[in-house]
Structures are given as structure tokens and as C-alpha cells.
mmCIF file of C-alpha atoms in Angstrom:
data_model
loop_
_atom_site.group_PDB
_atom_site.id
_atom_site.type_symbol
_atom_site.label_atom_id
_atom_site.label_comp_id
_atom_site.label_asym_id
_atom_site.label_seq_id
_atom_site.Cartn_x
_atom_site.Cartn_y
_atom_site.Cartn_z
ATOM 1 C CA UNK A 107 -114.042 39.807 160.023
ATOM 2 C CA UNK A 108 -110.666 38.558 161.245
ATOM 3 C CA UNK A 109 -110.796 35.656 158.808
ATOM 4 C CA UNK A 110 -111.520 38.062 155.919
ATOM 5 C CA UNK A 111 -108.536 40.270 156.851
ATOM 6 C CA UNK A 112 -106.272 37.242 157.033
ATOM 7 C CA UNK A 113 -107.550 36.060 153.585
ATOM 8 C CA UNK A 114 -106.900 39.489 152.032
ATOM 9 C CA UNK A 115 -103.411 39.586 153.486
ATOM 10 C CA UNK A 116 -102.663 36.102 152.160
ATOM 11 C CA UNK A 117 -103.880 36.964 148.652
ATOM 12 C CA UNK A 118 -101.891 40.233 148.581
ATOM 13 C CA UNK A 119 -98.744 38.467 149.737
ATOM 14 C CA UNK A 120 -99.279 35.737 147.120
ATOM 15 C CA UNK A 121 -99.712 38.310 144.332
ATOM 16 C CA UNK A 122 -96.592 40.169 145.378
ATOM 17 C CA UNK A 123 -94.695 36.926 145.596
ATOM 18 C CA UNK A 124 -95.851 35.839 142.120
ATOM 19 C CA UNK A 125 -94.922 39.205 140.634
ATOM 20 C CA UNK A 126 -91.419 39.040 142.083
ATOM 21 C CA UNK A 127 -91.108 35.439 140.960
ATOM 22 C CA UNK A 128 -91.963 36.394 137.394
ATOM 23 C CA UNK A 129 -89.359 39.173 137.423
ATOM 24 C CA UNK A 130 -86.755 36.834 138.878
ATOM 25 C CA UNK A 131 -87.582 34.178 136.306
ATOM 26 C CA UNK A 132 -87.292 36.612 133.382
ATOM 27 C CA UNK A 133 -83.964 37.853 134.766
ATOM 28 C CA UNK A 134 -82.761 34.276 135.029
ATOM 29 C CA UNK A 135 -83.820 33.358 131.476
ATOM 30 C CA UNK A 136 -82.826 36.485 129.560
ATOM 31 C CA UNK A 137 -79.905 37.886 131.601
ATOM 32 C CA UNK A 138 -78.232 35.041 133.441
ATOM 33 C CA UNK A 139 -78.767 32.348 130.803
ATOM 34 C CA UNK A 140 -78.656 34.916 127.964
ATOM 35 C CA UNK A 141 -81.598 33.539 126.004
ATOM 36 C CA UNK A 142 -81.118 34.191 122.273
ATOM 37 C CA UNK A 143 -84.326 34.440 120.269
ATOM 38 C CA UNK A 144 -82.398 34.135 116.990
ATOM 39 C CA UNK A 145 -80.921 30.726 117.825
ATOM 40 C CA UNK A 146 -82.600 27.398 117.383
ATOM 41 C CA UNK A 147 -83.963 26.483 120.868
ATOM 42 C CA UNK A 148 -82.459 22.993 121.192
ATOM 43 C CA UNK A 149 -79.360 21.643 122.890
ATOM 44 C CA UNK A 150 -78.515 19.464 119.901
ATOM 45 C CA UNK A 151 -78.500 21.845 116.941
ATOM 46 C CA UNK A 152 -78.947 18.952 114.488
ATOM 47 C CA UNK A 153 -82.233 17.833 116.055
ATOM 48 C CA UNK A 154 -85.645 18.675 114.578
ATOM 49 C CA UNK A 155 -88.207 20.936 116.203
ATOM 50 C CA UNK A 156 -91.743 19.603 115.768
ATOM 51 C CA UNK A 157 -94.332 22.356 115.504
ATOM 52 C CA UNK A 158 -98.047 21.641 115.796
ATOM 53 C CA UNK A 159 -100.322 23.943 113.739
ATOM 54 C CA UNK A 160 -104.092 24.384 113.988
ATOM 55 C CA UNK A 161 -106.293 26.869 112.109
ATOM 56 C CA UNK A 162 -109.482 28.516 113.346
ATOM 57 C CA UNK A 163 -111.558 30.803 111.101
ATOM 58 C CA UNK A 164 -113.762 33.446 112.706
ATOM 59 C CA UNK A 165 -115.399 34.945 109.627
ATOM 60 C CA UNK A 166 -115.444 34.741 105.856
ATOM 61 C CA UNK A 167 -115.274 38.292 104.528
ATOM 62 C CA UNK A 168 -115.464 37.717 100.783
ATOM 63 C CA UNK A 169 -114.474 35.518 97.880
ATOM 64 C CA UNK A 170 -113.646 37.779 94.941
ATOM 65 C CA UNK A 171 -114.242 35.652 91.847
ATOM 66 C CA UNK A 172 -112.743 38.216 89.461
ATOM 67 C CA UNK A 173 -109.451 38.612 91.370
ATOM 68 C CA UNK A 174 -109.647 35.030 92.706
ATOM 69 C CA UNK A 175 -108.923 36.189 96.255
ATOM 70 C CA UNK A 176 -110.344 34.723 99.459
ATOM 71 C CA UNK A 177 -110.368 37.060 102.467
ATOM 72 C CA UNK A 178 -110.938 35.541 105.903
ATOM 73 C CA UNK A 179 -110.293 36.379 109.554
ATOM 74 C CA UNK A 180 -108.910 33.796 111.931
ATOM 75 C CA UNK A 181 -105.971 32.666 114.006
ATOM 76 C CA UNK A 182 -103.417 29.893 114.157
ATOM 77 C CA UNK A 183 -102.732 27.832 117.261
ATOM 78 C CA UNK A 184 -99.006 27.047 117.045
ATOM 79 C CA UNK A 185 -97.146 25.069 119.707
ATOM 80 C CA UNK A 186 -93.630 23.672 120.089
ATOM 81 C CA UNK A 187 -91.013 22.878 122.746
ATOM 82 C CA UNK A 188 -88.278 25.364 123.672
ATOM 83 C CA UNK A 189 -85.482 23.687 125.633
ATOM 84 C CA UNK A 190 -84.093 27.027 126.826
ATOM 85 C CA UNK A 191 -87.346 28.316 128.336
ATOM 86 C CA UNK A 192 -87.610 25.876 131.250
ATOM 87 C CA UNK A 193 -87.443 26.351 135.003
ATOM 88 C CA UNK A 194 -87.985 24.606 138.312
ATOM 89 C CA UNK A 195 -91.375 25.570 139.659
ATOM 90 C CA UNK A 196 -90.293 25.166 143.288
ATOM 91 C CA UNK A 197 -87.648 27.869 142.925
ATOM 92 C CA UNK A 198 -90.182 30.426 141.682
ATOM 93 C CA UNK A 199 -93.141 30.077 143.992
ATOM 94 C CA UNK A 200 -94.683 27.139 142.107
ATOM 95 C CA UNK A 201 -94.944 29.336 138.986
ATOM 96 C CA UNK A 202 -96.397 27.197 136.185
ATOM 97 C CA UNK A 203 -96.455 29.577 133.184
ATOM 98 C CA UNK A 204 -95.662 33.103 132.050
ATOM 99 C CA UNK A 205 -96.672 35.357 129.153
ATOM 100 C CA UNK A 206 -94.096 36.888 126.834
ATOM 101 C CA UNK A 207 -94.455 39.044 123.699
ATOM 102 C CA UNK A 208 -93.894 37.061 120.520
ATOM 103 C CA UNK A 209 -91.002 39.344 119.577
ATOM 104 C CA UNK A 210 -88.960 38.241 122.619
ATOM 105 C CA UNK A 211 -88.839 34.504 121.937
ATOM 106 C CA UNK A 212 -87.800 32.199 119.122
ATOM 107 C CA UNK A 213 -90.645 31.186 116.855
ATOM 108 C CA UNK A 214 -90.848 29.390 113.506
ATOM 109 C CA UNK A 215 -91.077 31.758 110.524
ATOM 110 C CA UNK A 216 -94.401 30.341 109.389
ATOM 111 C CA UNK A 217 -95.986 32.276 106.539
ATOM 112 C CA UNK A 218 -98.998 31.936 104.274
ATOM 113 C CA UNK A 219 -97.353 30.600 101.110
ATOM 114 C CA UNK A 220 -100.260 31.371 98.769
ATOM 115 C CA UNK A 221 -100.811 34.876 100.137
ATOM 116 C CA UNK A 222 -102.436 37.300 97.705
ATOM 117 C CA UNK A 223 -100.831 40.423 99.160
ATOM 118 C CA UNK A 224 -97.274 39.157 99.710
ATOM 119 C CA UNK A 225 -95.289 37.611 102.528
ATOM 120 C CA UNK A 226 -95.668 39.075 106.014
ATOM 121 C CA UNK A 227 -95.003 38.031 109.598
ATOM 122 C CA UNK A 228 -97.862 36.442 111.474
ATOM 123 C CA UNK A 229 -99.301 38.228 114.470
ATOM 124 C CA UNK A 230 -97.986 41.406 116.124
ATOM 125 C CA UNK A 231 -96.199 42.543 119.280
ATOM 126 C CA UNK A 232 -99.583 42.839 120.984
ATOM 127 C CA UNK A 233 -99.897 39.047 120.961
ATOM 128 C CA UNK A 234 -98.445 37.220 123.946
ATOM 129 C CA UNK A 235 -97.131 33.681 123.834
ATOM 130 C CA UNK A 236 -97.742 31.295 126.733
ATOM 131 C CA UNK A 237 -94.623 29.524 128.063
ATOM 132 C CA UNK A 238 -94.969 26.712 130.570
ATOM 133 C CA UNK A 239 -92.310 25.553 133.012
ATOM 134 C CA UNK A 240 -91.531 22.436 130.945
ATOM 135 C CA UNK A 241 -90.626 24.528 127.875
ATOM 136 C CA UNK A 242 -93.857 24.081 125.928
ATOM 137 C CA UNK A 243 -94.756 27.245 124.018
ATOM 138 C CA UNK A 244 -98.198 28.150 122.695
ATOM 139 C CA UNK A 245 -98.555 31.016 120.224
ATOM 140 C CA UNK A 246 -101.892 32.120 118.693
ATOM 141 C CA UNK A 247 -101.339 34.844 116.064
ATOM 142 C CA UNK A 248 -104.553 36.544 114.928
ATOM 143 C CA UNK A 249 -104.575 37.472 111.252
ATOM 144 C CA UNK A 250 -106.548 38.678 108.244
ATOM 145 C CA UNK A 251 -105.740 36.068 105.587
ATOM 146 C CA UNK A 252 -105.755 37.139 101.939
ATOM 147 C CA UNK A 253 -105.125 33.921 100.049
ATOM 148 C CA UNK A 254 -105.154 33.085 96.367
ATOM 149 C CA UNK A 255 -108.092 30.862 95.450
ATOM 150 C CA UNK A 256 -108.493 29.662 91.852
ATOM 151 C CA UNK A 257 -112.199 29.518 91.024
ATOM 152 C CA UNK A 258 -114.135 27.570 88.437
ATOM 153 C CA UNK A 259 -117.334 29.289 87.288
ATOM 154 C CA UNK A 260 -118.597 26.548 84.981
ATOM 155 C CA UNK A 261 -121.727 25.832 87.024
ATOM 156 C CA UNK A 262 -122.312 29.420 88.179
ATOM 157 C CA UNK A 263 -124.510 30.198 90.160
ATOM 158 C CA UNK A 264 -124.553 26.621 91.473
ATOM 159 C CA UNK A 265 -120.766 26.478 91.704
ATOM 160 C CA UNK A 266 -118.695 24.953 94.478
ATOM 161 C CA UNK A 267 -115.239 26.360 95.208
ATOM 162 C CA UNK A 268 -112.344 24.764 97.099
ATOM 163 C CA UNK A 269 -109.732 27.107 98.552
ATOM 164 C CA UNK A 270 -106.503 26.259 100.340
ATOM 165 C CA UNK A 271 -104.381 27.867 103.039
ATOM 166 C CA UNK A 272 -100.800 26.701 102.595
ATOM 167 C CA UNK A 273 -98.547 27.455 105.569
ATOM 168 C CA UNK A 274 -94.857 26.685 105.662
ATOM 169 C CA UNK A 275 -91.645 27.539 107.463
ATOM 170 C CA UNK A 276 -90.157 29.764 104.801
ATOM 171 C CA UNK A 277 -86.427 29.830 105.565
ATOM 172 C CA UNK A 278 -86.080 26.701 107.713
ATOM 173 C CA UNK A 279 -85.409 23.350 106.169
ATOM 174 C CA UNK A 280 -87.336 20.192 106.899
ATOM 175 C CA UNK A 281 -84.622 18.769 109.170
ATOM 176 C CA UNK A 282 -84.763 21.948 111.296
ATOM 177 C CA UNK A 283 -88.545 22.468 111.590
ATOM 178 C CA UNK A 284 -91.283 19.938 110.858
ATOM 179 C CA UNK A 285 -94.900 21.109 110.817
ATOM 180 C CA UNK A 286 -97.546 18.732 112.184
ATOM 181 C CA UNK A 287 -101.310 18.657 112.675
ATOM 182 C CA UNK A 288 -101.913 16.645 115.835
ATOM 183 C CA UNK A 289 -105.424 15.661 116.890
ATOM 184 C CA UNK A 290 -107.079 17.698 114.115
ATOM 185 C CA UNK A 291 -108.296 16.765 110.635
ATOM 186 C CA UNK A 292 -110.146 19.929 109.658
ATOM 187 C CA UNK A 293 -110.411 23.677 110.180
ATOM 188 C CA UNK A 294 -112.137 24.870 113.341
ATOM 189 C CA UNK A 295 -115.015 27.174 112.374
ATOM 190 C CA UNK A 296 -116.684 29.826 114.470
ATOM 191 C CA UNK A 297 -120.437 30.351 114.274
ATOM 192 C CA UNK A 298 -120.172 33.581 112.265
ATOM 193 C CA UNK A 299 -118.515 31.888 109.295
ATOM 194 C CA UNK A 300 -121.203 29.213 109.185
ATOM 195 C CA UNK A 301 -123.898 31.896 108.833
ATOM 196 C CA UNK A 302 -122.372 33.672 105.841
ATOM 197 C CA UNK A 303 -125.022 35.190 103.547
ATOM 198 C CA UNK A 304 -123.342 34.226 100.259
ATOM 199 C CA UNK A 305 -121.460 30.974 100.936
ATOM 200 C CA UNK A 306 -122.137 27.798 102.840
ATOM 201 C CA UNK A 307 -119.208 25.815 104.220
ATOM 202 C CA UNK A 308 -119.533 22.282 102.894
ATOM 203 C CA UNK A 309 -116.386 20.697 104.321
ATOM 204 C CA UNK A 310 -112.872 21.391 105.558
ATOM 205 C CA UNK A 311 -109.714 19.328 105.788
ATOM 206 C CA UNK A 312 -106.122 19.507 107.001
ATOM 207 C CA UNK A 313 -103.020 17.706 105.787
ATOM 208 C CA UNK A 314 -99.242 17.928 105.740
ATOM 209 C CA UNK A 315 -96.945 17.951 102.737
ATOM 210 C CA UNK A 316 -93.316 18.350 101.769
ATOM 211 C CA UNK A 317 -91.986 20.516 98.981
ATOM 212 C CA UNK A 318 -88.292 19.977 98.370
ATOM 213 C CA UNK A 319 -86.717 20.781 101.767
ATOM 214 C CA UNK A 320 -89.733 22.616 103.148
ATOM 215 C CA UNK A 321 -92.425 21.365 105.512
ATOM 216 C CA UNK A 322 -95.988 22.484 104.711
ATOM 217 C CA UNK A 323 -99.406 22.365 106.339
ATOM 218 C CA UNK A 324 -102.385 22.628 103.983
ATOM 219 C CA UNK A 325 -105.873 23.567 105.169
ATOM 220 C CA UNK A 326 -108.695 23.267 102.633
ATOM 221 C CA UNK A 327 -112.204 24.704 102.751
ATOM 222 C CA UNK A 328 -115.007 23.913 100.301
ATOM 223 C CA UNK A 329 -117.697 26.553 99.779
ATOM 224 C CA UNK A 330 -121.102 26.220 98.124
ATOM 225 C CA UNK A 331 -122.724 29.363 96.725
ATOM 226 C CA UNK A 332 -126.230 30.324 97.823
ATOM 227 C CA UNK A 333 -127.876 30.930 94.408
ATOM 228 C CA UNK A 334 -131.051 32.804 95.385
ATOM 229 C CA UNK A 335 -129.662 36.306 94.754
ATOM 230 C CA UNK A 336 -128.212 35.383 91.346
ATOM 231 C CA UNK A 337 -131.356 33.507 90.356
ATOM 232 C CA UNK A 338 -133.576 36.534 91.032
ATOM 233 C CA UNK A 339 -131.288 39.188 89.576
ATOM 234 C CA UNK A 340 -129.678 37.394 86.618
ATOM 235 C CA UNK A 341 -131.186 34.037 85.718
ATOM 236 C CA UNK A 342 -134.860 35.036 85.905
ATOM 237 C CA UNK A 343 -134.430 38.152 83.680
ATOM 238 C CA UNK A 344 -132.488 36.054 81.151
ATOM 239 C CA UNK A 345 -135.271 33.478 80.999
ATOM 240 C CA UNK A 346 -137.873 36.201 80.503
ATOM 241 C CA UNK A 347 -135.785 37.783 77.734
ATOM 242 C CA UNK A 348 -135.529 34.384 76.053
ATOM 243 C CA UNK A 349 -139.301 34.088 76.104
ATOM 244 C CA UNK A 350 -139.550 37.501 74.457
ATOM 245 C CA UNK A 351 -137.852 36.008 71.386
ATOM 246 C CA UNK A 352 -140.948 33.937 70.740
ATOM 247 C CA UNK A 353 -143.157 37.031 70.494
ATOM 248 C CA UNK A 354 -141.144 38.404 67.577
ATOM 249 C CA UNK A 355 -143.145 36.347 65.081
ATOM 250 C CA UNK A 356 -146.411 37.303 66.770
ATOM 251 C CA UNK A 357 -145.973 40.935 65.684
ATOM 252 C CA UNK A 358 -147.679 41.563 62.310
ATOM 253 C CA UNK A 359 -145.353 42.057 59.362
ATOM 254 C CA UNK A 360 -147.018 45.357 58.472
ATOM 255 C CA UNK A 361 -146.183 46.736 61.950
ATOM 256 C CA UNK A 362 -143.211 49.077 61.803
ATOM 257 C CA UNK A 363 -142.071 48.227 65.352
ATOM 258 C CA UNK A 364 -141.275 44.604 64.554
ATOM 259 C CA UNK A 365 -137.627 45.215 63.671
ATOM 260 C CA UNK A 366 -137.201 47.711 66.532
ATOM 261 C CA UNK A 367 -138.540 45.138 69.000
ATOM 262 C CA UNK A 368 -136.071 42.543 67.734
ATOM 263 C CA UNK A 369 -133.093 44.888 68.057
ATOM 264 C CA UNK A 370 -134.174 45.968 71.569
ATOM 265 C CA UNK A 371 -134.224 42.373 72.844
ATOM 266 C CA UNK A 372 -130.843 41.729 71.201
ATOM 267 C CA UNK A 373 -129.322 44.755 72.958
ATOM 268 C CA UNK A 374 -130.779 43.577 76.280
ATOM 269 C CA UNK A 375 -128.915 40.282 75.944
ATOM 270 C CA UNK A 376 -125.741 42.198 75.159
ATOM 271 C CA UNK A 377 -126.122 44.286 78.335
ATOM 272 C CA UNK A 378 -126.606 41.163 80.469
ATOM 273 C CA UNK A 379 -123.556 39.530 78.883
ATOM 274 C CA UNK A 380 -121.505 42.592 79.874
ATOM 275 C CA UNK A 381 -122.817 42.554 83.463
ATOM 276 C CA UNK A 382 -122.136 38.854 83.961
ATOM 277 C CA UNK A 383 -118.729 39.130 82.311
ATOM 278 C CA UNK A 384 -117.672 41.754 84.866
ATOM 279 C CA UNK A 385 -118.531 39.412 87.763
ATOM 280 C CA UNK A 386 -116.628 36.402 86.389
ATOM 281 C CA UNK A 387 -112.853 35.840 86.250
ATOM 282 C CA UNK A 388 -111.023 36.317 82.961
ATOM 283 C CA UNK A 389 -110.212 32.705 82.231
ATOM 284 C CA UNK A 390 -110.286 30.508 79.158
ATOM 285 C CA UNK A 391 -110.101 27.275 81.158
ATOM 286 C CA UNK A 392 -113.602 27.402 82.642
ATOM 287 C CA UNK A 393 -116.503 29.129 80.876
ATOM 288 C CA UNK A 394 -119.799 29.585 82.670
ATOM 289 C CA UNK A 395 -122.821 27.832 81.206
ATOM 290 C CA UNK A 396 -124.660 31.113 81.678
ATOM 291 C CA UNK A 397 -122.189 32.824 79.330
ATOM 292 C CA UNK A 398 -122.714 30.067 76.771
ATOM 293 C CA UNK A 399 -126.484 30.428 77.134
ATOM 294 C CA UNK A 400 -126.335 34.186 76.523
ATOM 295 C CA UNK A 401 -124.074 33.802 73.490
ATOM 296 C CA UNK A 402 -126.435 31.177 72.057
ATOM 297 C CA UNK A 403 -129.326 33.544 72.605
ATOM 298 C CA UNK A 404 -127.416 36.291 70.789
ATOM 299 C CA UNK A 405 -126.838 33.981 67.813
ATOM 300 C CA UNK A 406 -130.491 32.987 67.910
ATOM 301 C CA UNK A 407 -131.493 36.634 68.007
ATOM 302 C CA UNK A 408 -129.202 37.361 65.052
ATOM 303 C CA UNK A 409 -130.925 34.599 63.115
ATOM 304 C CA UNK A 410 -134.347 35.909 64.083
ATOM 305 C CA UNK A 411 -133.324 39.438 63.112
ATOM 306 C CA UNK A 412 -132.159 38.183 59.732
ATOM 307 C CA UNK A 413 -135.362 36.236 59.153
ATOM 308 C CA UNK A 414 -137.484 39.197 60.233
ATOM 309 C CA UNK A 415 -135.485 41.526 57.992
ATOM 310 C CA UNK A 416 -135.864 39.248 54.957
ATOM 311 C CA UNK A 417 -139.539 38.761 55.692
ATOM 312 C CA UNK A 418 -139.977 42.518 56.044
ATOM 313 C CA UNK A 419 -138.220 43.156 52.726
ATOM 314 C CA UNK A 420 -140.322 40.459 51.055
ATOM 315 C CA UNK A 421 -143.477 41.964 52.524
ATOM 316 C CA UNK A 422 -142.536 45.452 51.297
ATOM 317 C CA UNK A 423 -141.661 44.069 47.841
ATOM 318 C CA UNK A 424 -144.943 42.186 47.616
ATOM 319 C CA UNK A 425 -146.839 45.261 48.753
ATOM 320 C CA UNK A 426 -145.015 47.342 46.147
ATOM 321 C CA UNK A 427 -145.873 44.779 43.422
ATOM 322 C CA UNK A 428 -149.508 44.808 44.454
ATOM 323 C CA UNK A 429 -149.650 48.600 44.327
ATOM 324 C CA UNK A 430 -148.051 48.607 40.838
ATOM 325 C CA UNK A 431 -150.506 45.982 39.645
ATOM 326 C CA UNK A 432 -153.436 48.023 40.974
ATOM 327 C CA UNK A 433 -152.140 51.162 39.314
ATOM 328 C CA UNK A 434 -151.699 49.379 35.969
ATOM 329 C CA UNK A 435 -155.179 47.917 36.241
ATOM 330 C CA UNK A 436 -156.629 51.342 36.922
ATOM 331 C CA UNK A 437 -154.783 52.834 33.928
ATOM 332 C CA UNK A 438 -155.839 50.069 31.489
ATOM 333 C CA UNK A 439 -159.234 50.626 29.619
ATOM 334 C CA UNK A 440 -162.140 48.700 30.935
ATOM 335 C CA UNK A 441 -163.378 45.909 28.694
ATOM 336 C CA UNK A 442 -167.093 45.156 28.285
#
């Protein structure tokens, strides 16, 4: 019992000591040393700050083929060294790290360059950055990413799309901030994104690039569509409609529904062309083979309709000639 009381007293004293140490450390950094979050956190202002960037995706919400927009949920793991956020651990109760809101410290103005909705700051004031005693800063902004993703629907529904997330320090030049990808060569994926019902993640990659005076980090993700839904709801009905073309010539010429049947099948192809066209992007660079197939079927149906119409007219003309011949034969006197 005595040992337990002593342990509780020690823990309480340690917590109080740590709390006061944190307050003293913040007062030292922000009041005494007058930390400025708007200034580059290096002693030599001409030196370069190296920022490591990693991307983790939690879920793939949707890939809108018509608007060519990829919506995902994830977070960035961004780390760098701040020379003005350092302290001696021995002077603050062996304090190793502290948490600070992202709005109180300097951070690189990293943005999603190919954002679909416009430029916005990563994270929010709810997100805390971790600062260690040696000045290393770790910041993990959580975000809903709406990125532009050009799609190619040529092989729809067996298409494979590659989308990119391009991050860069917008207003800082390359000599001020350099973005790196240390120890990673791909995007970290959570389990939920791997079990997406529409897309399968084939591969991911990460690389760095330079555009003029700007440092960029490019993350790529390749998605393969799961075609079962499209096959059952689009491809199979189209194949069945194509087979219906063959039955046009099986209908007798003297049947009045032959032309109506032909027009009905033609209109069905037109309806499917409209439905598929609404689900594909408006682009002249890549045309889906399914669109080409439907258009070919429409031309084929036009040809069949023309042939059926001519055959119907010929049949009616022949029938009319036969009736006239019978009437003339009936009117003529019978010869013995």
C-alpha cells in the first residue's frame, strides 16, 4: 500500500513537472526568442530547407470519368528541420518533444498543383505538428484530395487509368525549399482502398521533379476497372440486340410487323448510345470501342432497314401485279 502511494505521488509530480516544463519551453521559444512563423527557419537565409514528403491514401471515393476528377481521402507525412525550434532536454525535465498547432509554426506552403477545386491550404488548426528537441518537425495534414485525372476510355470497360498527385511548394523557389521522397518509392495504401468495389489498384509510384524554379513531388496511382457491372448492364444487352438483327430476315415479307421490328431494334441501339455517351468524357482524342461498335450497329441497322423497305415495296408491287393479272384473266372470255 505504501509503495502504491509513493508511485502515485511520483507520477503526479512527474506530470506536473512535465506540464510546467512545456509551458516554460513555449515561453522560451515564442516570447523570449520571439519565434517568427513567417520567417524561413534557418540561421543562414541562403541555405535550402529539405522537406521529406510521403503520401498515404485511406480510401478511393470515386473516379468521375465525365468530369475527369479523382476524389480520394488520405494524408501527407511531411517532415523538415527547424533550427529555431530546438532546446536542451536537461533544462526542461528531459522533455523530448511537444505538440503545436500547425498555424503556430513555419511550414512549407505545399499545395496540390493539379487540384480540381482550386488551391487551398493543407490540413487545419485541429492538426498538431510534432516538434522534437533537435528541431525535427513532423506534420501530417489529413485531406480530401480532388485531383484532375485525364482518362482514356478506348478500352472501356476493360480500361486502365493512371492518375497523378502533383505537390509543390507554391511560392517558394527551389533554392529555398526542396521536396524529397526519402525511403519511399510508392504511395502507402490502407486496406479500405484496396477493397474498392469499382477499381483495383494495380501499382503506385513516387518521384521528384523540377518545373522552372519550383520543386515538385509526383505520386502516381494506376487503377484497373472491375468490368462485371458494365458487362451485365451494358455489354450483354448490346450483344443480344445485335443478335436480334439476324431475326429481321426470318420474319415473313407478308408480315406487317417486319418494318416495325426493324425500327424498334434501331431505336434500342440509339437509346444505348445515349446512355453510354452520358457516362463517358466528351473527348475527341480517345473514343471507346463500345461507341464504335454501337455506331457500326446503327449503320448496319440502317442498311437492313433499307433492304427490308425495298424488299417490302417489291413484295407489295409483285402482289399488286399478281392481283391485276388475276383480275384481267377473270375478265377475259374463256377459250375452249
